[in-house]
Amino acid sequence: MLTQQPRNGRAPSVKDVAAAAGVSLGTVSNVLNRPAVVSAATRERVERAMAELGFVRNESARQLRAGTSRALAYVMLDGGNPFFHDVAEGIETAAEDADLSLFVCNSSGRSEREAKHLDRLLQQRVQGILITPVDPDAPHLADLAQRGLPFVMVDRFSRAGGHCSVAVDDVLGGRIAVEHLIDRGHRRVAFVGGPASIGQVRERLQGARAVWAEFGMPEEDLIHLPTEALTVNEGRSAGERLAGLPSRRRPTAAFCANDLLALGLLQHAVTAGLRVPDDLAIVGFDDIDFAAAAAVPLTSVRQPRQELGRTAARLVLDEATNPAHVHEQATFVPALVARASTGTVRR
């Protein structure tokens, strides 16, 4: 039974909880912040008082005292790409295990929007930031490091090594995608992807060109079709440009820089009456869930999306809590998942 009720019209305070439970303010504070030092019976009495009063701790006041919130933040590059949502799910799993919340922001590929998100997150005093940046060398990222705020680059490598990063080997991913198409008998291949300002696009194209040259293929038979974004609409547009090429120059296969482009290209091909993979074989990158569920199941280079997120969260939490933390550049190996969109070996 409560010994005292708070006055009507205001939220119950720590004082109200102490009065209701018949304990000191210090005891209530210990229950909130160091429950292990309070006896089980007293802790139960205080927690029952909190529940009956409807008490909610003042997290803003706690943040002012502690200097940090009980939250991490992830600034994703493209909220329309399921890949980043899967990464965020992995981060959230690790955050929950640490009894933290996760703020998710979307830069939409715009550097100025990214910088504004980071300013707000600094004001919120988050424990750490995970970010897939528009530009890994942007000044506002260097500012994060100078402020001493733990942060991890996700799906990007740290060139300077001044912070942690988690990424897949995109050059290798490009290599295995194009080698798969060569093994299927294709001798004219399109690389569909852009803009070149995105590091993953450049590195996947680099890998594609390297393996193409190693197999002794003519340079001009690996055709680069740049796109303005990594979206389904841009994939459809690339399909229209492929169809407009002279038949003697038209590729029989395409490697797309991500699955959204590949799905758009696949949609255009099916609508145009092309047979996939007989007329056009298609490989994507990321292996999002939609890849396997496409009208023609899509061959794709798989990234361990949730594992990327969990690893990034582990690293940022270690930096936030471990004085002996050492920055780590975690690299994952991509794997090809072959499906119907590339079929069997061409004769």
mmCIF file of C-alpha atoms in Angstrom:
data_model
loop_
_atom_site.group_PDB
_atom_site.id
_atom_site.type_symbol
_atom_site.label_atom_id
_atom_site.label_comp_id
_atom_site.label_asym_id
_atom_site.label_seq_id
_atom_site.Cartn_x
_atom_site.Cartn_y
_atom_site.Cartn_z
ATOM 1 C CA MET A 1 0.000 0.000 0.000
ATOM 2 C CA LEU A 2 1.359 3.436 -0.889
ATOM 3 C CA THR A 3 1.932 5.808 2.003
ATOM 4 C CA GLN A 4 1.614 8.977 -0.115
ATOM 5 C CA GLN A 5 0.149 9.933 -3.486
ATOM 6 C CA PRO A 6 1.623 12.702 -5.669
ATOM 7 C CA ARG A 7 -0.309 15.897 -6.134
ATOM 8 C CA ASN A 8 -2.757 15.862 -9.030
ATOM 9 C CA GLY A 9 -1.713 17.452 -12.307
ATOM 10 C CA ARG A 10 2.000 16.628 -12.312
ATOM 11 C CA ALA A 11 4.192 13.631 -13.045
ATOM 12 C CA PRO A 12 5.343 11.698 -9.962
ATOM 13 C CA SER A 13 8.902 12.497 -8.886
ATOM 14 C CA VAL A 14 11.702 10.614 -7.163
ATOM 15 C CA LYS A 15 10.576 12.264 -3.922
ATOM 16 C CA ASP A 16 7.075 10.851 -4.413
ATOM 17 C CA VAL A 17 8.499 7.365 -4.956
ATOM 18 C CA ALA A 18 10.677 7.633 -1.839
ATOM 19 C CA ALA A 19 7.735 8.786 0.264
ATOM 20 C CA ALA A 20 5.447 6.089 -1.103
ATOM 21 C CA ALA A 21 7.998 3.327 -0.537
ATOM 22 C CA GLY A 22 9.131 4.683 2.848
ATOM 23 C CA VAL A 23 12.801 4.930 1.829
ATOM 24 C CA SER A 24 15.369 7.672 1.314
ATOM 25 C CA LEU A 25 16.029 9.527 -1.951
ATOM 26 C CA GLY A 26 19.426 7.838 -2.074
ATOM 27 C CA THR A 27 17.804 4.409 -1.994
ATOM 28 C CA VAL A 28 15.528 5.292 -4.922
ATOM 29 C CA SER A 29 18.571 6.603 -6.824
ATOM 30 C CA ASN A 30 20.404 3.349 -6.193
ATOM 31 C CA VAL A 31 17.447 1.319 -7.462
ATOM 32 C CA LEU A 32 17.506 3.375 -10.658
ATOM 33 C CA ASN A 33 21.251 3.432 -11.203
ATOM 34 C CA ARG A 34 22.890 0.714 -9.088
ATOM 35 C CA PRO A 35 20.189 -1.849 -8.284
ATOM 36 C CA ALA A 36 22.741 -4.495 -7.278
ATOM 37 C CA VAL A 37 23.603 -2.568 -4.079
ATOM 38 C CA VAL A 38 19.979 -2.579 -2.841
ATOM 39 C CA SER A 39 18.473 -5.562 -1.031
ATOM 40 C CA ALA A 40 15.898 -7.529 -3.011
ATOM 41 C CA ALA A 41 13.060 -6.694 -0.600
ATOM 42 C CA THR A 42 13.753 -2.951 -0.649
ATOM 43 C CA ARG A 43 14.219 -2.945 -4.411
ATOM 44 C CA GLU A 44 10.885 -4.716 -4.873
ATOM 45 C CA ARG A 45 9.144 -2.181 -2.605
ATOM 46 C CA VAL A 46 10.585 0.772 -4.545
ATOM 47 C CA GLU A 47 9.780 -0.780 -7.926
ATOM 48 C CA ARG A 48 6.205 -1.450 -6.798
ATOM 49 C CA ALA A 49 5.863 2.185 -5.741
ATOM 50 C CA MET A 50 7.170 3.309 -9.138
ATOM 51 C CA ALA A 51 4.678 1.085 -10.947
ATOM 52 C CA GLU A 52 1.684 2.168 -8.862
ATOM 53 C CA LEU A 53 2.576 5.858 -9.158
ATOM 54 C CA GLY A 54 3.308 5.582 -12.889
ATOM 55 C CA PHE A 55 6.798 6.969 -12.312
ATOM 56 C CA VAL A 56 9.035 7.439 -15.387
ATOM 57 C CA ARG A 57 12.642 8.443 -14.779
ATOM 58 C CA ASN A 58 13.785 11.807 -16.147
ATOM 59 C CA GLU A 59 16.233 10.650 -18.789
ATOM 60 C CA SER A 60 17.171 14.215 -19.742
ATOM 61 C CA ALA A 61 18.302 14.918 -16.190
ATOM 62 C CA ARG A 62 20.263 11.667 -16.110
ATOM 63 C CA GLN A 63 21.955 12.617 -19.395
ATOM 64 C CA LEU A 64 23.034 15.957 -17.935
ATOM 65 C CA ARG A 65 24.609 14.232 -14.955
ATOM 66 C CA ALA A 66 26.204 11.375 -16.905
ATOM 67 C CA GLY A 67 27.131 13.313 -20.047
ATOM 68 C CA THR A 68 25.656 10.636 -22.357
ATOM 69 C CA SER A 69 22.278 9.159 -23.249
ATOM 70 C CA ARG A 70 21.332 5.506 -23.282
ATOM 71 C CA ALA A 71 21.249 5.444 -27.057
ATOM 72 C CA LEU A 72 23.293 4.737 -30.157
ATOM 73 C CA ALA A 73 22.577 6.280 -33.558
ATOM 74 C CA TYR A 74 22.883 5.022 -37.121
ATOM 75 C CA VAL A 75 22.991 7.466 -40.035
ATOM 76 C CA MET A 76 22.168 5.398 -43.116
ATOM 77 C CA LEU A 77 22.935 6.419 -46.681
ATOM 78 C CA ASP A 78 19.634 5.554 -48.351
ATOM 79 C CA GLY A 79 16.424 4.892 -46.469
ATOM 80 C CA GLY A 80 14.845 3.470 -49.632
ATOM 81 C CA ASN A 81 17.349 0.608 -49.848
ATOM 82 C CA PRO A 82 16.402 -2.506 -47.826
ATOM 83 C CA PHE A 83 20.111 -3.289 -47.402
ATOM 84 C CA PHE A 84 20.505 -0.454 -44.890
ATOM 85 C CA HIS A 85 17.390 -1.483 -42.968
ATOM 86 C CA ASP A 86 18.887 -4.946 -42.525
ATOM 87 C CA VAL A 87 22.127 -3.365 -41.284
ATOM 88 C CA ALA A 88 20.086 -1.232 -38.857
ATOM 89 C CA GLU A 89 18.329 -4.352 -37.581
ATOM 90 C CA GLY A 90 21.696 -5.885 -36.737
ATOM 91 C CA ILE A 91 22.754 -2.712 -34.918
ATOM 92 C CA GLU A 92 19.485 -2.623 -32.997
ATOM 93 C CA THR A 93 19.915 -6.226 -31.864
ATOM 94 C CA ALA A 94 23.306 -5.400 -30.363
ATOM 95 C CA ALA A 95 21.964 -2.165 -28.841
ATOM 96 C CA GLU A 96 19.114 -4.028 -27.139
ATOM 97 C CA ASP A 97 21.564 -6.556 -25.712
ATOM 98 C CA ALA A 98 23.383 -3.576 -24.132
ATOM 99 C CA ASP A 99 20.076 -2.103 -22.852
ATOM 100 C CA LEU A 100 20.329 0.835 -25.254
ATOM 101 C CA SER A 101 17.972 2.378 -27.764
ATOM 102 C CA LEU A 102 18.822 3.137 -31.389
ATOM 103 C CA PHE A 103 18.143 6.366 -33.275
ATOM 104 C CA VAL A 104 18.018 5.864 -37.060
ATOM 105 C CA CYS A 105 18.601 8.788 -39.445
ATOM 106 C CA ASN A 106 18.637 8.900 -43.240
ATOM 107 C CA SER A 107 21.016 11.184 -45.130
ATOM 108 C CA SER A 108 19.419 10.330 -48.510
ATOM 109 C CA GLY A 109 22.897 10.565 -49.985
ATOM 110 C CA ARG A 110 23.136 14.292 -49.200
ATOM 111 C CA SER A 111 26.224 15.482 -47.365
ATOM 112 C CA GLU A 112 24.582 18.589 -45.896
ATOM 113 C CA ARG A 113 21.716 16.527 -44.490
ATOM 114 C CA GLU A 114 24.201 14.070 -43.031
ATOM 115 C CA ALA A 115 26.058 16.911 -41.275
ATOM 116 C CA LYS A 116 22.808 18.242 -39.765
ATOM 117 C CA HIS A 117 21.915 14.799 -38.428
ATOM 118 C CA LEU A 118 25.334 14.530 -36.801
ATOM 119 C CA ASP A 119 24.946 17.958 -35.160
ATOM 120 C CA ARG A 120 21.607 16.938 -33.653
ATOM 121 C CA LEU A 121 22.959 13.602 -32.464
ATOM 122 C CA LEU A 122 25.858 15.344 -30.739
ATOM 123 C CA GLN A 123 23.297 17.518 -28.945
ATOM 124 C CA GLN A 124 21.438 14.355 -27.894
ATOM 125 C CA ARG A 125 24.694 13.056 -26.342
ATOM 126 C CA VAL A 126 24.384 9.604 -27.870
ATOM 127 C CA GLN A 127 26.941 7.068 -26.667
ATOM 128 C CA GLY A 128 28.188 6.393 -30.176
ATOM 129 C CA ILE A 129 27.413 6.930 -33.845
ATOM 130 C CA LEU A 130 27.461 4.443 -36.679
ATOM 131 C CA ILE A 131 27.392 5.931 -40.158
ATOM 132 C CA THR A 132 27.420 4.934 -43.804
ATOM 133 C CA PRO A 133 28.787 8.254 -45.043
ATOM 134 C CA VAL A 134 28.226 10.050 -48.314
ATOM 135 C CA ASP A 135 31.943 10.905 -48.343
ATOM 136 C CA PRO A 136 34.295 9.055 -45.961
ATOM 137 C CA ASP A 137 36.681 12.032 -46.079
ATOM 138 C CA ALA A 138 34.081 14.705 -45.210
ATOM 139 C CA PRO A 139 35.303 17.320 -42.672
ATOM 140 C CA HIS A 140 32.333 16.743 -40.349
ATOM 141 C CA LEU A 141 33.463 13.126 -39.866
ATOM 142 C CA ALA A 142 36.949 14.270 -38.896
ATOM 143 C CA ASP A 143 35.252 16.590 -36.412
ATOM 144 C CA LEU A 144 33.555 13.603 -34.753
ATOM 145 C CA ALA A 145 36.927 12.011 -34.123
ATOM 146 C CA GLN A 146 38.365 15.260 -32.750
ATOM 147 C CA ARG A 147 35.471 15.531 -30.296
ATOM 148 C CA GLY A 148 36.292 12.059 -28.998
ATOM 149 C CA LEU A 149 32.836 10.667 -29.783
ATOM 150 C CA PRO A 150 32.980 6.939 -30.564
ATOM 151 C CA PHE A 151 31.928 6.285 -34.139
ATOM 152 C CA VAL A 152 32.206 3.515 -36.706
ATOM 153 C CA MET A 153 31.978 3.661 -40.485
ATOM 154 C CA VAL A 154 29.612 1.014 -41.822
ATOM 155 C CA ASP A 155 29.953 -0.346 -45.364
ATOM 156 C CA ARG A 156 33.033 1.852 -45.807
ATOM 157 C CA PHE A 157 36.715 1.397 -45.027
ATOM 158 C CA SER A 158 38.623 3.860 -42.864
ATOM 159 C CA ARG A 159 41.588 5.019 -44.949
ATOM 160 C CA ALA A 160 43.354 6.834 -42.114
ATOM 161 C CA GLY A 161 42.614 4.226 -39.454
ATOM 162 C CA GLY A 162 41.619 6.885 -36.922
ATOM 163 C CA HIS A 163 38.371 5.093 -36.148
ATOM 164 C CA CYS A 164 36.748 1.696 -36.603
ATOM 165 C CA SER A 165 35.140 0.546 -39.820
ATOM 166 C CA VAL A 166 33.121 -2.455 -40.975
ATOM 167 C CA ALA A 167 32.796 -3.318 -44.662
ATOM 168 C CA VAL A 168 32.674 -6.034 -47.276
ATOM 169 C CA ASP A 169 35.489 -6.428 -49.798
ATOM 170 C CA ASP A 170 33.700 -4.753 -52.726
ATOM 171 C CA VAL A 171 36.586 -5.280 -55.164
ATOM 172 C CA LEU A 172 36.349 -9.022 -54.533
ATOM 173 C CA GLY A 173 32.571 -8.813 -54.907
ATOM 174 C CA GLY A 174 32.957 -7.267 -58.361
ATOM 175 C CA ARG A 175 35.447 -9.946 -59.329
ATOM 176 C CA ILE A 176 33.268 -12.909 -58.362
ATOM 177 C CA ALA A 177 30.190 -11.433 -60.065
ATOM 178 C CA VAL A 178 31.893 -10.975 -63.428
ATOM 179 C CA GLU A 179 33.857 -14.205 -63.186
ATOM 180 C CA HIS A 180 30.516 -15.972 -62.731
ATOM 181 C CA LEU A 181 29.235 -14.397 -65.948
ATOM 182 C CA ILE A 182 32.411 -15.330 -67.819
ATOM 183 C CA ASP A 183 32.026 -18.896 -66.558
ATOM 184 C CA ARG A 184 28.487 -18.834 -67.953
ATOM 185 C CA GLY A 185 29.932 -18.085 -71.388
ATOM 186 C CA HIS A 186 29.241 -14.341 -71.643
ATOM 187 C CA ARG A 187 31.707 -12.303 -73.694
ATOM 188 C CA ARG A 188 29.949 -8.916 -73.661
ATOM 189 C CA VAL A 189 28.935 -7.676 -70.225
ATOM 190 C CA ALA A 190 27.539 -4.390 -68.950
ATOM 191 C CA PHE A 191 28.389 -2.916 -65.568
ATOM 192 C CA VAL A 192 25.373 -0.885 -64.419
ATOM 193 C CA GLY A 193 26.018 1.524 -61.561
ATOM 194 C CA GLY A 194 26.699 5.018 -60.340
ATOM 195 C CA PRO A 195 27.323 7.700 -59.395
ATOM 196 C CA ALA A 196 31.101 7.350 -59.265
ATOM 197 C CA SER A 197 31.155 9.399 -56.053
ATOM 198 C CA ILE A 198 29.962 6.288 -54.191
ATOM 199 C CA GLY A 199 32.979 4.262 -53.118
ATOM 200 C CA GLN A 200 31.270 0.879 -53.375
ATOM 201 C CA VAL A 201 30.360 1.548 -57.009
ATOM 202 C CA ARG A 202 33.950 2.418 -57.882
ATOM 203 C CA GLU A 203 35.359 -0.624 -56.109
ATOM 204 C CA ARG A 204 32.852 -3.084 -57.591
ATOM 205 C CA LEU A 205 33.654 -1.735 -61.066
ATOM 206 C CA GLN A 206 37.367 -1.995 -60.257
ATOM 207 C CA GLY A 207 36.967 -5.668 -59.398
ATOM 208 C CA ALA A 208 34.903 -6.303 -62.528
ATOM 209 C CA ARG A 209 37.521 -4.696 -64.768
ATOM 210 C CA ALA A 210 40.387 -6.542 -63.083
ATOM 211 C CA VAL A 211 38.951 -10.017 -63.602
ATOM 212 C CA TRP A 212 37.825 -9.114 -67.131
ATOM 213 C CA ALA A 213 41.404 -8.203 -68.025
ATOM 214 C CA GLU A 214 42.804 -11.307 -66.333
ATOM 215 C CA PHE A 215 40.643 -13.485 -68.583
ATOM 216 C CA GLY A 216 42.029 -11.646 -71.614
ATOM 217 C CA MET A 217 38.713 -10.098 -72.627
ATOM 218 C CA PRO A 218 38.689 -7.000 -74.873
ATOM 219 C CA GLU A 219 38.355 -3.887 -72.710
ATOM 220 C CA GLU A 220 35.584 -2.465 -74.906
ATOM 221 C CA ASP A 221 33.384 -5.524 -74.317
ATOM 222 C CA LEU A 222 32.920 -4.618 -70.655
ATOM 223 C CA ILE A 223 30.546 -1.690 -71.080
ATOM 224 C CA HIS A 224 29.972 0.756 -68.223
ATOM 225 C CA LEU A 225 26.437 2.154 -68.054
ATOM 226 C CA PRO A 226 26.580 4.837 -65.322
ATOM 227 C CA THR A 227 23.475 5.671 -63.307
ATOM 228 C CA GLU A 228 22.549 8.727 -61.276
ATOM 229 C CA ALA A 229 21.465 6.656 -58.279
ATOM 230 C CA LEU A 230 21.232 3.066 -57.047
ATOM 231 C CA THR A 231 17.473 2.726 -57.506
ATOM 232 C CA VAL A 232 14.911 0.573 -59.288
ATOM 233 C CA ASN A 233 13.990 3.472 -61.594
ATOM 234 C CA GLU A 234 17.620 3.895 -62.631
ATOM 235 C CA GLY A 235 17.748 0.160 -63.347
ATOM 236 C CA ARG A 236 14.773 0.479 -65.678
ATOM 237 C CA SER A 237 16.449 3.418 -67.406
ATOM 238 C CA ALA A 238 19.614 1.360 -67.867
ATOM 239 C CA GLY A 239 17.482 -1.332 -69.493
ATOM 240 C CA GLU A 240 16.218 1.187 -72.039
ATOM 241 C CA ARG A 241 19.786 2.236 -72.852
ATOM 242 C CA LEU A 242 20.886 -1.378 -73.221
ATOM 243 C CA ALA A 243 18.028 -2.037 -75.616
ATOM 244 C CA GLY A 244 19.098 0.974 -77.690
ATOM 245 C CA LEU A 245 22.603 -0.385 -78.344
ATOM 246 C CA PRO A 246 23.345 -1.959 -81.752
ATOM 247 C CA SER A 247 22.792 -5.710 -81.633
ATOM 248 C CA ARG A 248 26.463 -6.407 -82.377
ATOM 249 C CA ARG A 249 27.432 -4.349 -79.314
ATOM 250 C CA ARG A 250 24.584 -5.285 -77.008
ATOM 251 C CA PRO A 251 25.713 -7.175 -73.880
ATOM 252 C CA THR A 252 24.308 -10.596 -73.163
ATOM 253 C CA ALA A 253 24.718 -10.068 -69.412
ATOM 254 C CA ALA A 254 24.748 -7.267 -66.857
ATOM 255 C CA PHE A 255 26.367 -6.889 -63.457
ATOM 256 C CA CYS A 256 24.516 -4.259 -61.426
ATOM 257 C CA ALA A 257 26.123 -2.381 -58.537
ATOM 258 C CA ASN A 258 23.227 -3.278 -56.253
ATOM 259 C CA ASP A 259 20.048 -5.345 -56.225
ATOM 260 C CA LEU A 260 17.688 -2.404 -56.694
ATOM 261 C CA LEU A 261 19.329 -1.592 -60.028
ATOM 262 C CA ALA A 262 19.225 -5.275 -60.951
ATOM 263 C CA LEU A 263 15.523 -5.551 -60.091
ATOM 264 C CA GLY A 264 14.747 -2.476 -62.206
ATOM 265 C CA LEU A 265 16.730 -3.905 -65.110
ATOM 266 C CA LEU A 266 14.918 -7.225 -64.689
ATOM 267 C CA GLN A 267 11.535 -5.466 -64.736
ATOM 268 C CA HIS A 268 12.425 -3.680 -67.971
ATOM 269 C CA ALA A 269 13.685 -6.882 -69.576
ATOM 270 C CA VAL A 270 10.513 -8.819 -68.733
ATOM 271 C CA THR A 271 8.277 -5.961 -69.901
ATOM 272 C CA ALA A 272 10.238 -5.741 -73.167
ATOM 273 C CA GLY A 273 9.691 -9.443 -73.801
ATOM 274 C CA LEU A 274 13.291 -10.495 -73.197
ATOM 275 C CA ARG A 275 13.989 -13.917 -71.764
ATOM 276 C CA VAL A 276 16.086 -13.829 -68.608
ATOM 277 C CA PRO A 277 18.666 -15.329 -68.641
ATOM 278 C CA ASP A 278 18.600 -16.524 -72.288
ATOM 279 C CA ASP A 279 18.573 -13.031 -73.802
ATOM 280 C CA LEU A 280 20.045 -11.181 -70.829
ATOM 281 C CA ALA A 281 21.609 -12.612 -67.696
ATOM 282 C CA ILE A 282 21.605 -10.366 -64.609
ATOM 283 C CA VAL A 283 23.674 -10.281 -61.412
ATOM 284 C CA GLY A 284 22.952 -7.928 -58.521
ATOM 285 C CA PHE A 285 24.797 -7.062 -55.312
ATOM 286 C CA ASP A 286 23.667 -7.217 -51.637
ATOM 287 C CA ASP A 287 21.274 -10.199 -51.845
ATOM 288 C CA ILE A 288 18.380 -8.366 -50.227
ATOM 289 C CA ASP A 289 15.273 -10.438 -49.518
ATOM 290 C CA PHE A 290 13.561 -9.197 -52.700
ATOM 291 C CA ALA A 291 16.310 -10.794 -54.827
ATOM 292 C CA ALA A 292 15.162 -14.364 -54.202
ATOM 293 C CA ALA A 293 11.486 -13.355 -54.522
ATOM 294 C CA ALA A 294 11.814 -11.665 -57.940
ATOM 295 C CA ALA A 295 9.795 -12.902 -60.944
ATOM 296 C CA VAL A 296 13.047 -14.462 -62.103
ATOM 297 C CA PRO A 297 15.029 -15.151 -58.903
ATOM 298 C CA LEU A 298 18.064 -12.899 -58.978
ATOM 299 C CA THR A 299 21.664 -14.038 -58.775
ATOM 300 C CA SER A 300 23.391 -11.702 -56.344
ATOM 301 C CA VAL A 301 26.604 -11.120 -54.417
ATOM 302 C CA ARG A 302 25.649 -11.559 -50.774
ATOM 303 C CA GLN A 303 26.745 -9.239 -47.996
ATOM 304 C CA PRO A 304 26.194 -10.357 -44.367
ATOM 305 C CA ARG A 305 23.947 -7.361 -43.736
ATOM 306 C CA GLN A 306 22.885 -7.934 -40.140
ATOM 307 C CA GLU A 307 26.329 -9.187 -39.162
ATOM 308 C CA LEU A 308 27.787 -5.926 -40.489
ATOM 309 C CA GLY A 309 25.436 -4.062 -38.154
ATOM 310 C CA ARG A 310 26.099 -6.240 -35.114
ATOM 311 C CA THR A 311 29.862 -6.005 -35.573
ATOM 312 C CA ALA A 312 29.734 -2.226 -36.002
ATOM 313 C CA ALA A 313 27.660 -1.875 -32.827
ATOM 314 C CA ARG A 314 30.074 -4.111 -30.903
ATOM 315 C CA LEU A 315 32.994 -1.939 -31.968
ATOM 316 C CA VAL A 316 31.354 1.371 -31.088
ATOM 317 C CA LEU A 317 30.267 0.055 -27.676
ATOM 318 C CA ASP A 318 33.776 -1.208 -26.984
ATOM 319 C CA GLU A 319 35.180 2.213 -27.858
ATOM 320 C CA ALA A 320 32.631 3.884 -25.566
ATOM 321 C CA THR A 321 33.324 1.651 -22.556
ATOM 322 C CA ASN A 322 36.807 0.169 -22.887
ATOM 323 C CA PRO A 323 39.781 2.447 -22.078
ATOM 324 C CA ALA A 324 42.075 -0.053 -23.834
ATOM 325 C CA HIS A 325 40.030 0.006 -27.049
ATOM 326 C CA VAL A 326 42.006 -0.432 -30.277
ATOM 327 C CA HIS A 327 40.477 0.672 -33.574
ATOM 328 C CA GLU A 328 39.618 -2.232 -35.852
ATOM 329 C CA GLN A 329 38.982 -2.400 -39.598
ATOM 330 C CA ALA A 330 36.659 -5.408 -39.931
ATOM 331 C CA THR A 331 36.427 -6.874 -43.434
ATOM 332 C CA PHE A 332 33.840 -9.432 -44.533
ATOM 333 C CA VAL A 333 34.097 -11.678 -47.580
ATOM 334 C CA PRO A 334 31.182 -11.546 -50.056
ATOM 335 C CA ALA A 335 29.707 -14.700 -51.580
ATOM 336 C CA LEU A 336 27.888 -15.323 -54.840
ATOM 337 C CA VAL A 337 24.359 -16.721 -54.602
ATOM 338 C CA ALA A 338 23.502 -18.163 -58.028
ATOM 339 C CA ARG A 339 19.859 -18.208 -59.045
ATOM 340 C CA ALA A 340 17.779 -18.398 -62.206
ATOM 341 C CA SER A 341 18.708 -14.943 -63.558
ATOM 342 C CA THR A 342 22.085 -16.270 -64.740
ATOM 343 C CA GLY A 343 20.953 -19.780 -65.649
ATOM 344 C CA THR A 344 23.377 -22.459 -66.740
ATOM 345 C CA VAL A 345 26.533 -22.433 -68.851
ATOM 346 C CA ARG A 346 25.990 -20.937 -72.344
ATOM 347 C CA ARG A 347 27.078 -23.056 -75.298
#
